[in-house]
Coordinates of N, CA and C in Angstrom, one line a residue:
X12 N 0.8 -1.2 0.0 CA 0.0 0.0 0.0 C 0.9 1.2 0.0
X13 N 0.5 2.2 -0.9 CA 1.3 3.4 -0.9 C 0.6 4.4 0.0
X14 N 1.3 5.1 0.9 CA 0.8 6.0 1.8 C 0.6 7.4 1.2
X15 N -0.5 8.0 1.3 CA -0.8 9.3 0.8 C -0.4 10.3 1.9
X16 N 0.6 11.1 1.6 CA 1.1 12.0 2.6 C 0.1 13.1 3.1
X17 N -0.9 13.3 2.2 CA -2.0 14.3 2.6 C -2.8 13.7 3.8
X18 N -2.8 12.3 3.9 CA -3.5 11.7 5.0 C -2.6 11.5 6.2
X19 N -1.4 11.8 6.1 CA -0.4 11.5 7.1 C 0.6 12.7 7.2
X20 N 0.1 13.8 7.8 CA 0.9 15.0 7.9 C 1.9 15.0 9.1
X21 N 3.0 14.3 8.9 CA 4.0 14.1 9.9 C 5.3 14.5 9.4
X22 N 6.3 14.6 10.3 CA 7.7 14.9 9.9 C 8.4 13.5 9.8
X23 N 8.9 13.2 8.7 CA 9.6 11.9 8.5 C 11.1 12.0 8.9
X24 N 11.6 11.1 9.7 CA 12.9 11.0 10.2 C 13.6 9.8 9.6
X25 N 14.8 10.0 9.0 CA 15.5 8.9 8.3 C 16.3 8.1 9.4
X26 N 15.9 6.9 9.6 CA 16.4 6.0 10.7 C 17.8 5.6 10.4
X27 N 18.8 6.0 11.1 CA 20.2 5.7 10.9 C 20.6 6.1 9.5
X28 N 20.1 7.3 9.1 CA 20.3 7.7 7.7 C 19.3 7.0 6.8
X29 N 19.4 7.1 5.5 CA 18.5 6.4 4.6 C 18.9 5.0 4.6
X30 N 18.6 4.2 5.6 CA 19.2 2.9 5.8 C 18.6 1.8 4.9
X31 N 17.5 2.1 4.2 CA 17.0 1.2 3.3 C 17.8 1.3 2.0
X32 N 18.5 2.3 1.8 CA 19.2 2.6 0.5 C 20.8 2.4 0.7
X33 N 21.3 2.8 1.9 CA 22.8 2.7 2.1 C 23.0 2.1 3.4
X34 N 24.3 1.7 3.7 CA 24.6 1.1 4.9 C 24.3 2.0 6.1
X35 N 23.6 1.5 7.1 CA 23.2 2.3 8.2 C 24.3 3.1 8.9
X36 N 24.0 4.3 9.3 CA 24.9 5.1 10.1 C 26.3 5.3 9.5
X37 N 26.3 5.5 8.2 CA 27.5 5.9 7.4 C 27.2 7.2 6.8
X38 N 28.3 7.9 6.4 CA 28.1 9.1 5.7 C 27.3 9.0 4.4
X39 N 27.4 7.8 3.7 CA 26.6 7.5 2.5 C 25.1 7.5 2.9
X40 N 24.8 6.9 4.0 CA 23.4 6.9 4.4 C 22.9 8.3 4.8
X41 N 23.7 9.1 5.4 CA 23.4 10.4 5.8 C 23.1 11.3 4.6
X42 N 24.0 11.2 3.6 CA 23.9 12.0 2.4 C 22.7 11.6 1.6
X43 N 22.4 10.2 1.5 CA 21.2 9.8 0.8 C 20.0 10.3 1.4
X44 N 19.9 10.4 2.8 CA 18.8 11.0 3.4 C 18.7 12.5 3.2
X45 N 19.9 13.1 3.2 CA 19.9 14.6 2.9 C 19.4 14.9 1.5
X46 N 19.6 14.1 0.6 CA 19.1 14.4 -0.8 C 17.6 14.2 -1.0
X47 N 17.0 13.5 0.0 CA 15.5 13.2 -0.1 C 14.8 14.4 0.5
X48 N 14.0 15.1 -0.3 CA 13.3 16.2 0.2 C 12.2 15.8 1.3
X49 N 11.7 14.6 1.2 CA 10.7 14.2 2.1 C 11.1 14.0 3.5
X50 N 12.4 13.8 3.8 CA 12.9 13.7 5.1 C 13.1 15.0 5.8
X51 N 12.5 15.2 7.0 CA 12.7 16.4 7.8 C 14.0 16.3 8.5
X52 N 14.4 15.1 9.0 CA 15.6 15.0 9.9 C 16.3 13.7 9.6
X53 N 17.5 13.6 10.0 CA 18.4 12.4 9.9 C 18.7 11.9 11.4
X54 N 18.3 10.7 11.7 CA 18.5 10.1 13.0 C 19.8 9.3 12.9
X55 N 20.6 9.4 14.0 CA 21.8 8.6 14.2 C 22.1 8.3 15.7
X56 N 23.1 7.6 15.9 CA 23.5 7.1 17.3 C 24.9 7.5 17.6
X57 N 25.2 8.1 18.7 CA 26.5 8.5 19.1 C 27.0 7.7 20.3
X58 N 28.2 7.2 20.2 CA 28.9 6.5 21.4 C 30.1 7.3 21.8
X59 N 30.5 7.2 23.0 CA 31.7 7.7 23.5 C 32.8 6.6 23.5
X60 N 33.9 6.8 22.9 CA 35.0 5.8 22.9 C 35.8 5.9 24.2
X61 N 36.7 4.9 24.3 CA 37.5 4.8 25.5 C 38.3 6.1 25.7
X62 N 38.8 6.8 24.7 CA 39.5 8.0 24.8 C 38.7 9.2 24.6
X63 N 37.4 9.1 24.8 CA 36.5 10.3 24.8 C 36.2 10.9 23.5
X64 N 36.3 10.1 22.4 CA 35.9 10.6 21.1 C 34.4 10.2 20.9
X65 N 33.8 10.9 19.9 CA 32.3 10.6 19.6 C 32.2 10.0 18.2
X66 N 31.7 8.8 18.2 CA 31.6 8.1 16.9 C 30.2 7.6 16.7
X67 N 29.8 7.5 15.4 CA 28.4 7.2 15.1 C 28.3 5.7 14.8
X68 N 27.5 5.0 15.6 CA 27.3 3.5 15.4 C 26.1 3.2 16.3
X69 N 25.3 2.2 15.8 CA 24.1 1.8 16.7 C 24.5 0.9 17.8
X70 N 25.1 -0.3 17.5 CA 25.3 -1.3 18.5 C 26.5 -0.9 19.4
X71 N 26.5 -1.4 20.6 CA 27.6 -1.2 21.5 C 28.8 -1.9 21.1
X72 N 28.6 -3.0 20.4 CA 29.7 -3.9 19.8 C 29.7 -3.7 18.3
X73 N 30.9 -3.7 17.7 CA 31.0 -3.5 16.3 C 30.8 -4.7 15.4
X74 N 30.6 -5.9 16.0 CA 30.6 -7.1 15.3 C 29.6 -7.2 14.1
X75 N 28.4 -6.9 14.4 CA 27.3 -7.0 13.4 C 27.6 -6.2 12.1
X76 N 28.2 -5.0 12.3 CA 28.4 -4.2 11.1 C 29.9 -4.3 10.6
X77 N 30.8 -4.7 11.4 CA 32.2 -4.7 11.0 C 32.9 -6.1 10.9
X78 N 32.2 -7.1 11.5 CA 32.8 -8.4 11.5 C 33.9 -8.6 12.5
X79 N 34.1 -7.6 13.3 CA 35.1 -7.7 14.4 C 34.5 -7.3 15.7
X80 N 34.8 -8.0 16.8 CA 34.3 -7.6 18.1 C 35.1 -6.5 18.8
X81 N 34.5 -5.3 18.9 CA 35.1 -4.2 19.7 C 33.9 -3.6 20.4
X82 N 34.0 -3.5 21.8 CA 33.1 -2.7 22.5 C 33.5 -1.3 22.4
X83 N 32.6 -0.4 21.9 CA 33.0 0.9 21.5 C 33.5 1.7 22.7
X84 N 32.8 1.6 23.9 CA 33.2 2.4 25.1 C 34.5 1.9 25.7
X85 N 35.0 0.7 25.2 CA 36.2 0.1 25.8 C 37.4 0.2 24.7
X86 N 37.2 0.9 23.6 CA 38.1 0.8 22.5 C 38.5 2.2 22.1
X87 N 39.8 2.4 21.7 CA 40.3 3.7 21.3 C 39.7 4.0 19.9
X88 N 39.4 5.3 19.7 CA 38.8 5.8 18.4 C 39.6 5.4 17.2
X89 N 41.0 5.4 17.3 CA 41.8 5.1 16.2 C 41.6 3.6 15.7
X90 N 41.3 2.7 16.6 CA 41.1 1.3 16.3 C 39.7 1.2 15.6
X91 N 38.7 1.9 16.1 CA 37.4 1.9 15.6 C 37.3 2.5 14.2
X92 N 38.0 3.6 14.0 CA 38.0 4.3 12.8 C 38.7 3.6 11.6
X93 N 39.5 2.6 12.0 CA 40.2 1.8 11.0 C 39.4 0.7 10.5
X94 N 38.2 0.4 11.1 CA 37.4 -0.7 10.6 C 36.5 -0.3 9.4
X95 N 36.4 -1.2 8.5 CA 35.4 -1.1 7.4 C 34.0 -1.6 8.0
X96 N 33.0 -1.4 7.2 CA 31.7 -1.9 7.6 C 31.1 -2.7 6.4
X97 N 30.1 -3.6 6.8 CA 29.5 -4.4 5.8 C 28.6 -3.6 4.9
X98 N 28.9 -3.6 3.6 CA 28.2 -2.9 2.6 C 26.8 -3.4 2.4
X99 N 25.8 -2.6 2.4 CA 24.4 -3.0 2.2 C 24.2 -3.7 0.8
X100 N 25.0 -3.2 -0.1 CA 24.8 -3.7 -1.5 C 25.5 -5.0 -1.8
X101 N 26.6 -5.2 -1.2 CA 27.4 -6.4 -1.5 C 27.4 -7.5 -0.4
X102 N 27.1 -7.1 0.8 CA 27.1 -8.0 1.9 C 28.6 -8.3 2.4
X103 N 29.5 -7.5 1.9 CA 30.9 -7.7 2.3 C 31.4 -6.4 2.9
X104 N 32.5 -6.6 3.7 CA 33.1 -5.4 4.4 C 33.7 -4.5 3.3
X105 N 33.3 -3.2 3.4 CA 33.8 -2.2 2.5 C 34.7 -1.3 3.3
X106 N 36.0 -1.2 3.0 CA 36.9 -0.4 3.8 C 36.7 1.1 3.7
X107 N 35.9 1.5 2.8 CA 35.6 2.9 2.6 C 34.5 3.3 3.6
X108 N 33.7 2.4 4.2 CA 32.6 2.7 5.0 C 33.1 2.7 6.5
X109 N 33.7 3.8 6.9 CA 34.2 4.0 8.2 C 33.1 4.5 9.2
X110 N 33.3 4.2 10.5 CA 32.4 4.8 11.4 C 32.6 6.3 11.4
X111 N 31.5 7.1 11.1 CA 31.7 8.5 11.0 C 32.0 9.1 12.4
X112 N 32.6 10.3 12.4 CA 32.8 11.1 13.6 C 31.5 11.9 13.7
X113 N 31.3 12.4 14.9 CA 30.1 13.2 15.2 C 30.0 14.4 14.3
X114 N 31.2 15.0 14.1 CA 31.2 16.2 13.3 C 30.8 15.9 11.8
X115 N 31.1 14.7 11.3 CA 30.7 14.3 10.0 C 29.2 14.4 9.8
X116 N 28.6 13.8 10.8 CA 27.1 13.7 10.9 C 26.5 15.1 10.9
X117 N 27.0 15.9 11.8 CA 26.4 17.3 11.9 C 26.6 18.1 10.6
X118 N 27.8 17.9 10.1 CA 28.1 18.7 8.8 C 27.2 18.3 7.7
X119 N 26.9 17.0 7.6 CA 26.0 16.6 6.5 C 24.6 17.1 6.7
X120 N 24.1 17.0 8.0 CA 22.8 17.5 8.3 C 22.7 19.0 7.9
X121 N 23.7 19.7 8.3 CA 23.8 21.2 8.0 C 23.8 21.4 6.5
X122 N 24.6 20.7 5.8 CA 24.8 20.9 4.4 C 23.5 20.7 3.6
X123 N 22.7 19.7 4.1 CA 21.4 19.4 3.4 C 20.2 20.0 4.1
X124 N 20.5 20.9 5.1 CA 19.4 21.6 5.8 C 18.4 20.7 6.4
X125 N 18.9 19.6 7.1 CA 18.1 18.7 7.8 C 18.3 18.8 9.3
X126 N 17.2 18.6 10.1 CA 17.4 18.5 11.5 C 18.2 17.2 11.9
X127 N 18.8 17.2 13.0 CA 19.5 16.1 13.5 C 18.6 15.5 14.7
X128 N 18.4 14.2 14.6 CA 17.8 13.5 15.8 C 18.8 12.5 16.3
X129 N 19.4 12.9 17.4 CA 20.7 12.2 17.8 C 20.4 11.4 19.1
X130 N 20.6 10.1 19.0 CA 20.5 9.2 20.2 C 21.8 9.2 21.0
X131 N 21.7 9.5 22.2 CA 22.8 9.3 23.2 C 22.9 7.9 23.7
X132 N 23.8 7.1 23.1 CA 23.8 5.7 23.4 C 24.6 5.4 24.7
X133 N 24.1 4.4 25.5 CA 24.6 4.0 26.8 C 24.5 5.2 27.8
X134 N 24.8 4.9 29.0 CA 24.7 5.9 30.0 C 26.0 6.7 30.0
X135 N 25.9 8.0 29.8 CA 27.1 8.9 29.6 C 27.3 9.7 30.9
X136 N 28.6 10.1 31.0 CA 28.9 11.1 32.0 C 28.4 12.4 31.5
X137 N 28.1 13.3 32.5 CA 27.5 14.6 32.1 C 28.5 15.4 31.2
X138 N 29.8 15.2 31.5 CA 30.8 16.0 30.7 C 30.7 15.6 29.2
X139 N 30.3 14.3 28.9 CA 30.2 13.9 27.5 C 28.9 14.4 26.9
X140 N 27.9 14.4 27.7 CA 26.6 15.0 27.1 C 26.9 16.5 26.8
X141 N 27.7 17.2 27.6 CA 28.0 18.5 27.3 C 28.9 18.6 26.1
X142 N 29.9 17.7 26.0 CA 30.8 17.7 24.8 C 30.0 17.5 23.5
X143 N 29.0 16.6 23.5 CA 28.2 16.3 22.3 C 27.4 17.6 22.0
X144 N 26.8 18.2 23.0 CA 26.0 19.4 22.7 C 26.9 20.5 22.2
X145 N 28.2 20.6 22.7 CA 29.1 21.6 22.2 C 29.5 21.3 20.8
X146 N 29.6 20.1 20.4 CA 29.9 19.7 19.0 C 28.8 20.2 18.1
X147 N 27.6 20.0 18.5 CA 26.4 20.5 17.8 C 26.5 22.0 17.6
X148 N 26.9 22.7 18.7 CA 27.0 24.2 18.6 C 28.1 24.6 17.7
X149 N 29.2 23.9 17.7 CA 30.4 24.2 16.9 C 30.1 24.0 15.4
X150 N 29.2 23.1 15.1 CA 28.8 22.9 13.7 C 27.5 23.7 13.3
X151 N 27.1 24.6 14.2 CA 26.0 25.5 14.0 C 24.7 24.6 13.8
X152 N 24.6 23.5 14.6 CA 23.4 22.6 14.5 C 22.6 22.5 15.8
X153 N 23.1 23.2 16.8 CA 22.4 23.0 18.1 C 20.9 23.3 18.1
X154 N 20.6 24.4 17.4 CA 19.2 24.8 17.3 C 18.4 23.9 16.4
X155 N 19.0 23.0 15.7 CA 18.3 22.1 14.8 C 18.6 20.6 15.2
X156 N 18.8 20.4 16.5 CA 19.1 19.0 17.0 C 18.1 18.7 18.1
X157 N 17.5 17.5 17.9 CA 16.7 16.9 18.9 C 17.4 15.7 19.5
X158 N 17.7 15.8 20.8 CA 18.4 14.7 21.5 C 17.4 13.6 22.0
X159 N 17.8 12.4 21.8 CA 16.9 11.3 22.3 C 17.8 10.3 23.1
X160 N 17.2 9.6 24.0 CA 17.9 8.6 24.8 C 17.0 7.7 25.6
X161 N 17.4 6.4 25.7 CA 16.7 5.5 26.7 C 17.1 5.8 28.1
X162 N 18.2 6.5 28.3 CA 18.7 6.7 29.6 C 18.3 8.1 30.2
X163 N 17.4 8.1 31.2 CA 17.0 9.4 31.8 C 18.1 10.2 32.2
X164 N 19.2 9.6 32.8 CA 20.3 10.5 33.3 C 21.0 11.3 32.2
X165 N 21.0 10.8 30.9 CA 21.5 11.5 29.8 C 20.7 12.7 29.5
X166 N 19.4 12.5 29.5 CA 18.5 13.7 29.2 C 18.4 14.7 30.3
X167 N 18.5 14.2 31.6 CA 18.5 15.1 32.7 C 19.8 16.0 32.7
X168 N 20.9 15.4 32.3 CA 22.2 16.2 32.2 C 22.0 17.2 31.1
X169 N 21.4 16.8 30.0 CA 21.2 17.8 28.9 C 20.3 18.9 29.4
X170 N 19.2 18.5 30.1 CA 18.2 19.6 30.5 C 18.8 20.5 31.5
X171 N 19.7 20.1 32.3 CA 20.4 21.0 33.3 C 21.3 21.9 32.5
X172 N 21.9 21.5 31.5 CA 22.8 22.3 30.7 C 22.0 23.2 29.7
X173 N 21.0 22.7 29.1 CA 20.2 23.4 28.1 C 18.7 23.3 28.4
X174 N 18.2 24.2 29.2 CA 16.8 24.1 29.7 C 15.8 24.0 28.5
X175 N 16.1 24.6 27.4 CA 15.1 24.7 26.3 C 15.3 23.7 25.2
X176 N 16.3 22.9 25.3 CA 16.7 22.0 24.1 C 15.7 21.0 23.9
X177 N 15.3 20.8 22.6 CA 14.3 19.7 22.3 C 15.0 18.3 22.7
X178 N 14.2 17.5 23.4 CA 14.7 16.2 23.8 C 13.6 15.2 24.0
X179 N 13.8 14.0 23.6 CA 12.8 12.9 23.6 C 13.3 11.7 24.4
X180 N 12.4 11.2 25.3 CA 12.7 10.0 26.0 C 12.3 8.8 25.2
X181 N 13.3 7.9 25.0 CA 13.0 6.7 24.2 C 12.4 5.6 25.1
X182 N 11.4 4.9 24.5 CA 10.8 3.8 25.2 C 10.3 2.7 24.3
X183 N 10.3 1.5 24.7 CA 9.7 0.4 24.0 C 8.4 0.0 24.6
X184 N 7.9 0.7 25.6 CA 6.7 0.4 26.3 C 5.7 1.5 26.2
X185 N 4.4 1.1 26.3 CA 3.3 2.1 26.4 C 3.6 2.9 27.7
X186 N 3.6 4.2 27.7 CA 4.0 5.0 28.9 C 3.0 4.9 30.0
X187 N 3.4 4.6 31.2 CA 2.6 4.6 32.4 C 2.6 6.0 33.1
X188 N 1.9 6.1 34.2 CA 1.8 7.4 34.9 C 3.1 8.0 35.3
X189 N 4.0 7.2 35.7 CA 5.4 7.7 36.2 C 6.1 8.3 35.0
X190 N 6.1 7.6 33.9 CA 6.8 8.1 32.7 C 6.1 9.4 32.2
X191 N 4.8 9.5 32.2 CA 4.1 10.7 31.8 C 4.5 11.9 32.7
X192 N 4.6 11.6 34.0 CA 5.0 12.6 35.0 C 6.5 13.1 34.7
X193 N 7.3 12.1 34.4 CA 8.7 12.4 34.2 C 8.8 13.4 32.9
X194 N 8.1 13.1 31.9 CA 8.1 13.9 30.7 C 7.6 15.3 31.0
X195 N 6.5 15.4 31.8 CA 5.9 16.6 32.1 C 6.8 17.5 32.9
X196 N 7.3 16.9 34.0 CA 8.2 17.7 34.9 C 9.4 18.2 34.3
X197 N 10.0 17.5 33.3 CA 11.2 17.9 32.7 C 11.1 18.4 31.3
X198 N 9.9 18.6 30.8 CA 9.6 19.1 29.5 C 10.3 18.3 28.4
X199 N 10.1 17.0 28.5 CA 10.6 16.1 27.5 C 9.4 15.6 26.6
X200 N 9.7 15.3 25.3 CA 8.8 14.7 24.5 C 9.1 13.2 24.5
X201 N 8.3 12.4 23.7 CA 8.4 10.9 23.8 C 8.7 10.4 22.4
X202 N 9.7 9.4 22.4 CA 10.0 8.7 21.2 C 9.7 7.2 21.5
X203 N 8.6 6.7 20.9 CA 8.1 5.4 21.3 C 8.1 4.4 20.2
X204 N 8.3 3.1 20.5 CA 8.1 2.1 19.5 C 6.7 2.2 18.9
X205 N 6.5 2.2 17.6 CA 5.3 2.5 17.0 C 4.1 1.6 17.4
X206 N 4.4 0.3 17.5 CA 3.3 -0.6 17.9 C 2.9 -0.5 19.3
X207 N 3.6 0.3 20.1 CA 3.2 0.4 21.6 C 2.5 1.7 21.9
X208 N 2.2 2.5 20.9 CA 1.5 3.8 21.1 C 0.0 3.5 21.0
X209 N -0.7 3.5 22.2 CA -2.1 3.3 22.2 C -2.8 4.6 22.0
X210 N -4.1 4.5 21.6 CA -4.9 5.8 21.5 C -5.0 6.5 22.8
X211 N -5.2 5.8 23.9 CA -5.3 6.4 25.2 C -4.0 7.1 25.6
X212 N -2.9 6.5 25.4 CA -1.6 7.1 25.7 C -1.3 8.3 24.8
X213 N -1.7 8.2 23.6 CA -1.5 9.4 22.7 C -2.3 10.5 23.1
X214 N -3.5 10.3 23.6 CA -4.4 11.3 24.1 C -3.8 12.0 25.3
X215 N -3.3 11.2 26.2 CA -2.7 11.8 27.4 C -1.5 12.6 27.1
X216 N -0.7 12.1 26.2 CA 0.5 12.8 25.8 C 0.2 14.2 25.1
X217 N -0.9 14.2 24.3 CA -1.3 15.4 23.6 C -1.8 16.4 24.7
X218 N -2.5 15.9 25.7 CA -3.1 16.7 26.7 C -2.1 17.5 27.5
X219 N -0.9 16.9 27.6 CA 0.2 17.6 28.4 C 1.2 18.2 27.5
X220 N 0.8 18.4 26.2 CA 1.7 19.1 25.3 C 2.9 18.4 24.9
X221 N 2.9 17.1 24.9 CA 4.1 16.3 24.6 C 4.1 15.8 23.1
X222 N 5.1 16.2 22.4 CA 5.3 15.7 21.0 C 5.5 14.2 21.0
X223 N 5.1 13.5 19.9 CA 5.2 12.1 19.8 C 6.0 11.7 18.5
X224 N 7.1 11.0 18.8 CA 7.9 10.4 17.7 C 7.8 8.9 17.8
X225 N 7.5 8.2 16.7 CA 7.4 6.8 16.6 C 8.4 6.1 15.8
X226 N 9.0 5.0 16.3 CA 10.0 4.2 15.6 C 9.6 2.8 15.6
X227 N 10.2 1.9 14.8 CA 10.7 2.2 13.4 C 9.6 1.9 12.5
X228 N 9.0 2.9 11.8 CA 7.8 2.7 11.1 C 8.0 2.5 9.6
X229 N 8.1 1.2 9.2 CA 8.4 0.9 7.8 C 7.1 0.4 7.1
X230 N 6.0 0.1 7.9 CA 4.8 -0.4 7.3 C 3.8 0.8 7.1
X231 N 3.4 1.0 5.9 CA 2.5 2.1 5.6 C 1.2 2.1 6.4
X232 N 0.6 0.8 6.6 CA -0.6 0.7 7.4 C -0.4 1.2 8.8
X233 N 0.8 0.8 9.4 CA 1.1 1.3 10.8 C 1.3 2.8 10.8
X234 N 1.9 3.3 9.7 CA 2.1 4.8 9.6 C 0.8 5.5 9.6
X235 N -0.2 5.0 8.9 CA -1.5 5.6 8.8 C -2.2 5.6 10.2
X236 N -2.1 4.5 10.9 CA -2.7 4.4 12.2 C -2.1 5.3 13.2
X237 N -0.8 5.5 13.1 CA -0.1 6.4 14.0 C -0.4 7.8 13.7
X238 N -0.6 8.1 12.5 CA -1.0 9.5 12.1 C -2.3 9.8 12.7
X239 N -3.2 8.8 12.6 CA -4.6 9.0 13.1 C -4.6 9.2 14.7
X240 N -3.6 8.7 15.3 CA -3.5 8.8 16.8 C -2.8 10.2 17.2
X241 N -2.2 10.8 16.2 CA -1.7 12.1 16.5 C -0.1 12.2 16.6
X242 N 0.6 11.2 16.0 CA 2.0 11.3 15.9 C 2.5 12.5 15.2
X243 N 3.6 13.1 15.7 CA 4.2 14.3 15.1 C 5.4 13.9 14.2
X244 N 6.1 12.8 14.5 CA 7.2 12.4 13.7 C 7.1 10.9 13.5
X245 N 7.5 10.4 12.4 CA 7.7 9.0 12.1 C 9.1 8.7 11.7
X246 N 9.8 7.8 12.4 CA 11.2 7.5 12.1 C 11.1 6.2 11.4
X247 N 11.8 6.2 10.2 CA 11.6 5.0 9.3 C 12.9 4.8 8.5
X248 N 13.1 3.6 8.1 CA 14.2 3.2 7.1 C 13.8 3.6 5.7
X249 N 12.5 3.7 5.5 CA 12.0 4.0 4.2 C 11.5 5.5 4.1
X250 N 11.0 5.9 3.0 CA 10.3 7.2 2.9 C 9.0 6.9 2.1
X251 N 7.9 6.9 2.9 CA 6.6 6.5 2.3 C 5.8 7.7 1.7
X252 N 5.0 7.4 0.8 CA 4.1 8.4 0.3 C 4.7 9.2 -0.9

């Protein structure tokens, strides 16, 4: 089924870049998303390396994408940057597909005039949350960055530093009363797994002025249902409509 965007007036977010077209979380995927007018933002994931560098990768371990086991938080950036990644098109490691640095990601978002939706991976020290925010500022992207995280401590460190910064709490569950209170008290929005957003939860979120981002929405039927519930953003590997 082809989704009619007139029926689904949301902002589309490219999940790990345009990951249906290029290898996820690579500069190629970010550029592919940048070239698509239908994407409002490019989502990616940032880790802190052993020596305090910021690299873009989803998993905590590099094995799935690189064929070698390295825990990012326990590995020097120089080792990680030397790795190639498995090419979406060939299924083989491509030495040209390096783990991008945070500045690479921000510069591509800026060049293509896309917002950044940046996941803070793992529990971070407050100094690293500040360092990542400063990197956004240095690339003239802070005002167009939405920070997201499963870890409340990351978002609270961000909120202490930047009281007005857009930020979304990530969850795989339908939000209960405590989560709703956490969002309200700290002025956070919600980034929820799409199939866990109930109509009742969406109504409560809207009542307290909370924006709703849903992931990972690759099914047009699910997209239409989420639009009907009032989702503001849909994060997807594809671009529907």
